[in-house]
Coordinates of C-alpha atoms and ligand atoms in Angstrom, one line a residue:
M267 CA -19.9 -6.1 18.2
S268 CA -23.7 -6.8 18.1
Q269 CA -25.8 -6.6 15.0
S270 CA -27.7 -3.6 16.3
T271 CA -24.4 -1.7 17.0
V272 CA -23.1 -2.6 13.6
R273 CA -26.2 -1.0 12.0
N274 CA -25.5 2.3 13.7
S275 CA -24.7 5.5 12.1
I276 CA -21.1 6.6 12.0
N277 CA -22.2 9.6 14.1
N278 CA -22.6 7.3 17.1
L279 CA -19.0 6.2 17.0
D280 CA -16.5 7.2 19.7
T281 CA -13.7 9.1 17.9
P282 CA -11.2 9.2 16.5
A283 CA -12.5 6.3 14.3
L284 CA -11.0 5.3 11.0
L285 CA -13.8 5.0 8.4
L286 CA -13.9 3.1 5.1
D287 CA -16.5 4.0 2.6
L288 CA -17.2 0.5 1.2
D289 CA -18.9 1.5 -2.0
A290 CA -16.1 3.9 -2.9
S291 CA -13.4 1.4 -2.1
D292 CA -15.2 -1.3 -4.1
R293 CA -15.4 1.0 -7.0
N294 CA -11.7 1.7 -6.8
I295 CA -10.9 -2.0 -6.6
S296 CA -13.1 -2.9 -9.5
R297 CA -11.8 -0.1 -11.6
M298 CA -8.2 -1.3 -11.1
A299 CA -9.1 -4.9 -11.7
S300 CA -11.0 -4.0 -14.9
F301 CA -8.0 -2.0 -16.2
F302 CA -5.8 -5.1 -16.0
A303 CA -8.4 -7.7 -17.1
D304 CA -7.2 -7.7 -20.7
R305 CA -3.7 -6.5 -20.3
P306 CA -0.6 -8.7 -20.1
A307 CA 0.5 -7.4 -16.7
K308 CA -1.6 -8.4 -13.7
L309 CA -2.0 -6.9 -10.2
R310 CA -0.2 -7.9 -7.1
P311 CA -1.7 -5.3 -4.7
H312 CA 0.5 -4.0 -2.0
F313 CA -1.0 -4.9 1.4
K314 CA 1.0 -2.3 3.2
N315 CA -1.6 0.3 2.2
H316 CA -4.3 -0.9 4.6
K317 CA -2.9 -4.1 6.3
C318 CA -6.5 -5.3 6.5
T319 CA -7.0 -8.9 5.4
K320 CA -10.8 -8.3 4.8
L321 CA -10.0 -5.6 2.3
A322 CA -7.3 -7.8 0.7
E323 CA -9.9 -10.5 0.2
R324 CA -12.0 -8.0 -1.7
Q325 CA -9.0 -7.1 -3.9
L326 CA -8.4 -10.8 -4.6
A327 CA -12.1 -11.4 -5.4
A328 CA -12.1 -8.6 -7.9
G329 CA -9.7 -10.5 -10.2
S330 CA -6.8 -9.7 -12.5
I331 CA -4.6 -10.7 -9.6
V332 CA -1.6 -13.0 -9.3
G333 CA -1.1 -12.7 -5.6
M334 CA -0.4 -10.0 -2.9
T335 CA 2.7 -7.9 -2.2
C336 CA 3.6 -7.0 1.3
A337 CA 6.4 -5.1 3.1
N338 CA 7.3 -7.4 6.0
I339 CA 7.0 -10.8 7.6
T340 CA 4.1 -9.8 9.9
E341 CA 2.0 -8.7 6.9
A342 CA 2.9 -11.9 5.0
E343 CA 1.8 -14.0 8.1
S344 CA -1.5 -12.2 8.2
L345 CA -2.1 -12.8 4.5
C346 CA -1.1 -16.4 4.7
G347 CA -3.3 -16.8 7.8
V348 CA -6.4 -16.0 5.7
G349 CA -5.4 -18.4 2.9
V350 CA -3.6 -16.1 0.4
E351 CA -1.5 -18.6 -1.5
N352 CA 1.0 -16.4 -3.4
I353 CA 2.8 -13.7 -1.5
L354 CA 5.7 -11.4 -2.4
I355 CA 7.6 -9.6 0.3
A356 CA 9.0 -6.8 -1.7
N357 CA 11.7 -6.1 0.8
Q358 CA 14.8 -7.7 2.1
I359 CA 14.3 -10.1 5.1
V360 CA 17.4 -10.1 7.3
G361 CA 18.1 -11.7 10.7
S362 CA 17.7 -15.3 11.8
G363 CA 14.3 -14.8 13.6
K364 CA 12.7 -13.3 10.6
I365 CA 14.2 -15.8 8.2
E366 CA 12.9 -18.6 10.3
R367 CA 9.4 -17.1 10.1
L368 CA 9.9 -16.8 6.3
V369 CA 10.7 -20.4 5.8
C370 CA 7.8 -21.4 8.1
L371 CA 5.6 -19.5 5.7
A372 CA 7.1 -21.3 2.8
E373 CA 5.6 -24.5 4.3
Q374 CA 2.2 -23.0 4.0
C375 CA 2.1 -20.8 0.8
K376 CA 4.2 -19.8 -2.2
I377 CA 6.4 -17.1 -0.9
A378 CA 8.9 -14.8 -2.7
V379 CA 11.2 -12.2 -1.2
A380 CA 13.4 -9.5 -2.6
V381 CA 17.2 -9.7 -2.2
D382 CA 19.9 -7.3 -3.2
E383 CA 23.1 -9.1 -2.1
L384 CA 24.3 -12.7 -1.9
S385 CA 24.5 -12.9 1.9
Q386 CA 20.7 -12.4 2.2
A387 CA 20.0 -15.1 -0.4
K388 CA 22.5 -17.6 1.3
A389 CA 20.9 -17.1 4.7
I390 CA 17.5 -17.9 3.2
S391 CA 18.8 -20.8 1.3
N392 CA 20.3 -22.4 4.4
A393 CA 17.2 -21.9 6.5
A394 CA 15.0 -23.3 3.7
A395 CA 17.2 -26.3 3.4
H396 CA 16.7 -27.1 7.1
R397 CA 13.0 -27.1 6.7
N398 CA 13.1 -28.7 3.3
V399 CA 11.1 -25.9 1.6
T400 CA 11.7 -23.6 -1.3
V401 CA 11.6 -19.8 -1.2
D402 CA 11.4 -17.8 -4.4
L403 CA 13.9 -14.9 -4.8
L404 CA 13.5 -11.7 -6.8
I405 CA 16.6 -9.5 -7.2
E406 CA 15.7 -5.9 -6.4
V407 CA 17.2 -3.5 -8.8
D408 CA 17.6 0.2 -7.8
I409 CA 16.1 2.1 -10.8
G410 CA 16.9 5.5 -9.3
M411 CA 15.0 5.7 -6.1
G412 CA 18.1 5.3 -4.0
R413 CA 16.5 2.9 -1.5
C414 CA 17.3 -0.8 -1.6
G415 CA 18.4 -2.7 -4.7
V416 CA 21.5 -3.7 -6.6
A417 CA 22.7 -1.5 -9.4
P418 CA 21.1 -2.3 -12.7
G419 CA 22.9 -4.0 -15.6
E420 CA 26.1 -6.0 -14.8
P421 CA 25.9 -5.9 -11.0
A422 CA 22.3 -7.4 -11.2
L423 CA 23.5 -10.0 -13.7
D424 CA 26.5 -10.9 -11.4
L425 CA 24.2 -11.4 -8.4
A426 CA 21.7 -13.5 -10.5
K427 CA 24.6 -15.8 -11.6
Q428 CA 25.5 -16.3 -7.9
I429 CA 22.0 -17.1 -6.7
V430 CA 20.5 -19.2 -9.5
D431 CA 22.1 -22.3 -8.2
L432 CA 21.6 -21.9 -4.5
P433 CA 19.7 -24.8 -3.0
C434 CA 16.1 -24.5 -1.8
T435 CA 15.6 -21.1 -3.4
T436 CA 14.4 -20.4 -6.9
F437 CA 15.4 -17.3 -8.8
R438 CA 12.1 -15.9 -10.1
G439 CA 13.0 -12.6 -11.5
L440 CA 13.3 -8.9 -10.7
Q441 CA 11.7 -6.4 -8.3
A442 CA 12.0 -2.7 -9.3
Y443 CA 10.0 0.2 -7.8
E444 CA 10.0 3.6 -9.4
G445 CA 9.0 5.3 -6.2
H446 CA 10.9 8.5 -7.0
R447 CA 8.6 9.1 -10.0
V448 CA 5.3 8.5 -8.3
Y449 CA 4.6 11.9 -6.8
I450 CA 5.2 14.0 -9.9
D451 CA 2.0 16.0 -10.4
D452 CA 2.4 16.7 -14.1
L453 CA 1.2 13.6 -15.8
P454 CA 3.2 13.8 -19.0
E455 CA 6.3 14.4 -16.9
R456 CA 5.4 11.5 -14.6
S457 CA 4.8 9.3 -17.6
Q458 CA 8.1 10.2 -19.2
L459 CA 10.3 9.8 -16.1
A460 CA 8.5 6.7 -14.7
T461 CA 8.9 5.0 -18.1
Q462 CA 12.6 6.0 -18.2
S463 CA 13.1 4.5 -14.8
M464 CA 11.2 1.3 -15.4
S465 CA 13.0 0.9 -18.8
I466 CA 16.2 0.4 -16.8
A467 CA 14.7 -2.7 -15.1
I468 CA 13.4 -3.9 -18.5
K469 CA 16.9 -3.6 -20.0
T470 CA 18.4 -5.5 -17.0
R471 CA 15.8 -8.2 -17.6
T472 CA 16.9 -8.5 -21.2
L473 CA 20.5 -8.6 -20.2
L474 CA 19.8 -11.6 -17.8
E475 CA 17.7 -13.4 -20.4
D476 CA 20.4 -12.9 -23.1
S477 CA 22.8 -14.5 -20.7
G478 CA 20.6 -17.5 -20.4
I479 CA 19.0 -16.7 -17.0
R480 CA 15.3 -17.1 -17.0
V481 CA 13.5 -14.1 -15.6
G482 CA 10.0 -15.2 -14.9
V483 CA 8.7 -11.9 -13.6
L484 CA 9.4 -8.2 -13.3
S485 CA 7.3 -6.8 -10.5
G486 CA 6.9 -3.1 -9.6
C487 CA 4.8 0.0 -10.2
S488 CA 2.3 1.9 -8.1
S489 CA -1.2 3.3 -7.9
A490 CA 0.0 6.5 -9.6
T491 CA 2.0 4.8 -12.4
Y492 CA -0.2 1.7 -13.1
K493 CA -1.3 3.2 -16.4
I494 CA 2.2 4.1 -17.3
T495 CA 4.8 1.5 -16.2
G496 CA 2.1 -1.2 -15.8
C497 CA 1.6 -1.1 -19.5
L498 CA 5.2 -1.5 -20.6
A499 CA 6.2 -4.6 -22.4
G500 CA 8.4 -6.6 -20.0
V501 CA 6.5 -5.6 -16.8
D502 CA 4.5 -8.5 -15.4
E503 CA 3.2 -7.4 -12.1
V504 CA 1.8 -4.1 -10.7
Q505 CA 2.2 -3.6 -7.0
A506 CA -0.3 -0.8 -6.6
G507 CA -1.6 -0.5 -3.1
T508 CA -3.2 2.9 -2.2
Y509 CA -5.9 2.7 -4.9
A510 CA -8.0 0.6 -2.5
T511 CA -8.4 3.3 0.2
M512 CA -6.8 6.4 -1.4
D513 CA -5.8 9.6 0.4
W514 CA -6.0 13.2 -0.8
R515 CA -2.5 13.3 -2.1
Y516 CA -2.9 10.3 -4.3
H517 CA -6.3 11.6 -5.4
E518 CA -4.5 14.6 -6.9
L519 CA -2.3 12.2 -8.9
V520 CA -5.0 9.6 -9.9
P521 CA -8.4 11.4 -9.6
E522 CA -10.1 8.4 -11.1
F523 CA -9.9 6.7 -7.7
E524 CA -12.1 8.0 -4.9
I525 CA -11.0 8.8 -1.4
A526 CA -12.6 6.0 0.6
L527 CA -10.7 6.4 3.8
S528 CA -11.4 9.1 6.3
L529 CA -11.0 9.8 10.0
L530 CA -14.1 10.6 12.0
A531 CA -13.3 13.2 14.7
T532 CA -15.3 15.2 17.2
V533 CA -15.1 18.9 17.8
I534 CA -14.0 19.1 21.4
S535 CA -13.5 22.8 21.8
C536 CA -14.8 25.7 19.8
R537 CA -14.7 29.5 19.6
S538 CA -15.9 31.9 17.0
D539 CA -12.8 31.6 14.9
Q540 CA -11.6 28.1 15.5
A541 CA -12.5 24.5 16.4
V542 CA -10.3 21.7 17.8
L543 CA -10.8 18.1 16.8
D544 CA -9.9 15.1 19.0
V545 CA -7.4 13.6 16.6
G546 CA -3.8 14.6 15.9
A547 CA -0.4 13.1 14.9
K548 CA -1.3 9.8 16.7
G549 CA -4.1 9.2 14.4
I550 CA -3.3 10.8 11.0
G551 CA -0.4 10.1 8.6
A552 CA 0.7 13.5 7.3
E553 CA 4.0 12.8 5.5
F554 CA 2.6 14.2 2.2
G555 CA 0.9 17.3 3.5
L556 CA -1.5 18.6 6.1
P557 CA -4.8 16.8 6.6
R558 CA -7.9 18.2 4.8
I559 CA -11.5 18.4 6.0
K560 CA -13.9 16.4 3.8
D561 CA -16.3 18.7 1.9
H562 CA -14.8 21.8 3.5
C563 CA -11.9 23.0 1.4
E564 CA -12.2 26.4 3.0
V565 CA -11.2 25.2 6.5
E566 CA -7.6 25.9 7.3
I567 CA -5.2 23.9 9.5
P568 CA -2.7 26.4 10.9
F569 CA -0.2 23.7 12.1
F570 CA 0.0 19.9 12.5
G571 CA 1.9 17.9 15.1
A572 CA -0.1 18.0 18.3
E573 CA -0.6 14.4 19.4
E574 CA -4.3 14.4 20.1
H575 CA -5.5 17.8 18.7
L576 CA -6.2 19.2 15.3
V577 CA -6.8 23.0 15.3
L578 CA -9.0 24.3 12.5
H579 CA -9.5 27.9 11.4
N580 CA -12.1 29.4 9.1
I581 CA -14.7 27.0 10.2
P582 CA -18.4 26.8 9.4
D583 CA -21.0 26.9 12.1
W584 CA -19.6 24.0 14.1
R585 CA -20.4 23.3 17.8
V586 CA -18.7 21.2 20.4
G587 CA -19.8 17.6 19.8
D588 CA -20.1 17.9 16.0
K589 CA -18.6 15.2 14.0
V590 CA -16.1 16.0 11.2
E591 CA -14.4 13.8 8.6
V592 CA -10.8 14.3 7.9
H593 CA -8.8 13.1 4.9
A594 CA -5.1 12.2 5.4
S595 CA -2.3 12.9 3.0
H596 CA -1.0 9.4 3.5
A597 CA -3.4 6.5 3.8
C598 CA -0.7 3.8 4.6
T599 CA 0.7 5.4 7.7
T600 CA -2.8 6.4 8.8
C601 CA -4.1 2.8 8.7
N602 CA -1.0 1.7 10.6
L603 CA -2.1 3.9 13.5
H604 CA -5.5 2.3 14.0
P605 CA -6.7 -1.1 15.2
Q606 CA -9.8 -1.3 13.0
L607 CA -11.7 0.1 10.0
F608 CA -15.3 1.0 10.5
V609 CA -16.8 0.1 7.2
H610 CA -19.8 2.1 6.2
Q611 CA -22.3 2.7 3.4
E612 CA -23.6 6.2 3.2
G613 CA -22.8 6.8 6.8
R614 CA -24.3 3.5 8.2
I615 CA -21.8 1.1 9.6
V616 CA -22.1 -2.3 7.9
D617 CA -19.0 -4.0 9.4
V618 CA -15.9 -3.6 11.5
W619 CA -12.6 -5.0 10.0
P620 CA -9.5 -5.4 12.1
I621 CA -6.3 -3.9 10.7
D622 CA -4.7 -7.3 11.4
G623 CA -1.5 -7.0 9.5
R624 CA 0.0 -4.4 11.8
E625 CA 3.3 -5.3 13.6
Ligands
LIG2086 C1 8.0 -1.8 -3.2 C2 6.8 -1.0 -3.5 N1 6.0 -1.3 -4.5 C3 4.9 -0.6 -4.8 C4 4.5 0.5 -4.0 C5 3.3 1.2 -4.5 O1 2.3 1.3 -3.6 P1 1.2 2.5 -3.7 O2 0.4 2.2 -4.9 O3 0.5 2.5 -2.4 O4 2.0 3.8 -3.9 C6 5.3 0.9 -3.0 C7 4.9 2.0 -2.1 O5 5.6 2.4 -1.2 C8 6.5 0.1 -2.7 O6 7.3 0.4 -1.6

């Protein structure tokens, strides 16, 4: 893209176009980094939020960071490709092809991966031995979310005992995500229940340590619980992700972070009582609620699900061709639907960043 195009106003973009308000995102990133600057826990931002290495580089530059978290091998490869040296894949990596990619990464950076049963750890250990590399392992403990993870307490201890001596892997510690507590709107209730859940992981940590197994790290937490579980003694790493871009749903939970991500769309059809935008389910992640129109809370969206259309009711004086910014309820799935972020400052495009960690 030429310099002159880059200087353009967002209003000249073909739509739908995913926008990132650089100043708002920078403020979010620096707010989170400052929060952890003098605290024992440090950040390991979750790359799955935006999958954009340029944005990850800004998170790393802001400080208070031990490395990056990611959700899969492709994300880890993208991060490693731009020189990120310490990467945690907070999920299980299963299957010979993916494990081969994992051990290749271990030749280039320090890589850790979550496991919740012995077979996963053994497969990684075997592949790592062939390449003469070491992969760090974190045992994922299910602290109530009911997703992956071994049961806390004795089952986690049993697994740790079985994996500590595997060749070419190092048992580093525990992974525990309190995802079932993140979307509780009432802050005192969220605090109480998230603390309860993370305490289960902390107790498991103590159990392992009392049994003579070194637990170097307990990694977990989110953008909506960073001030809660991220401040508990025994938690070392905070895997917050969404704070960098935000979405309207998370903004309700942690209003101190600004919504930096929006979708620019065009009114393609209009009548007195409704307008239709040129973006639908193929461009907006809506798992946590209907999209919302930036600066127009009065606009109603009667339904969502059309692939390329968003119907709006109760509209202001819009005409065909007008540009409208839409806020998604889920930034992570929204970013995953787009090839690039148009980065702007007060509506002037200053850069275009590829969303290069997509599968
Ligand atoms: C393993 C893990 N850690 C942390 C997070 C928190 O990320 P966010 O701050 O975007 O909610 C998630 C979110 O899905 C996750 O799956």
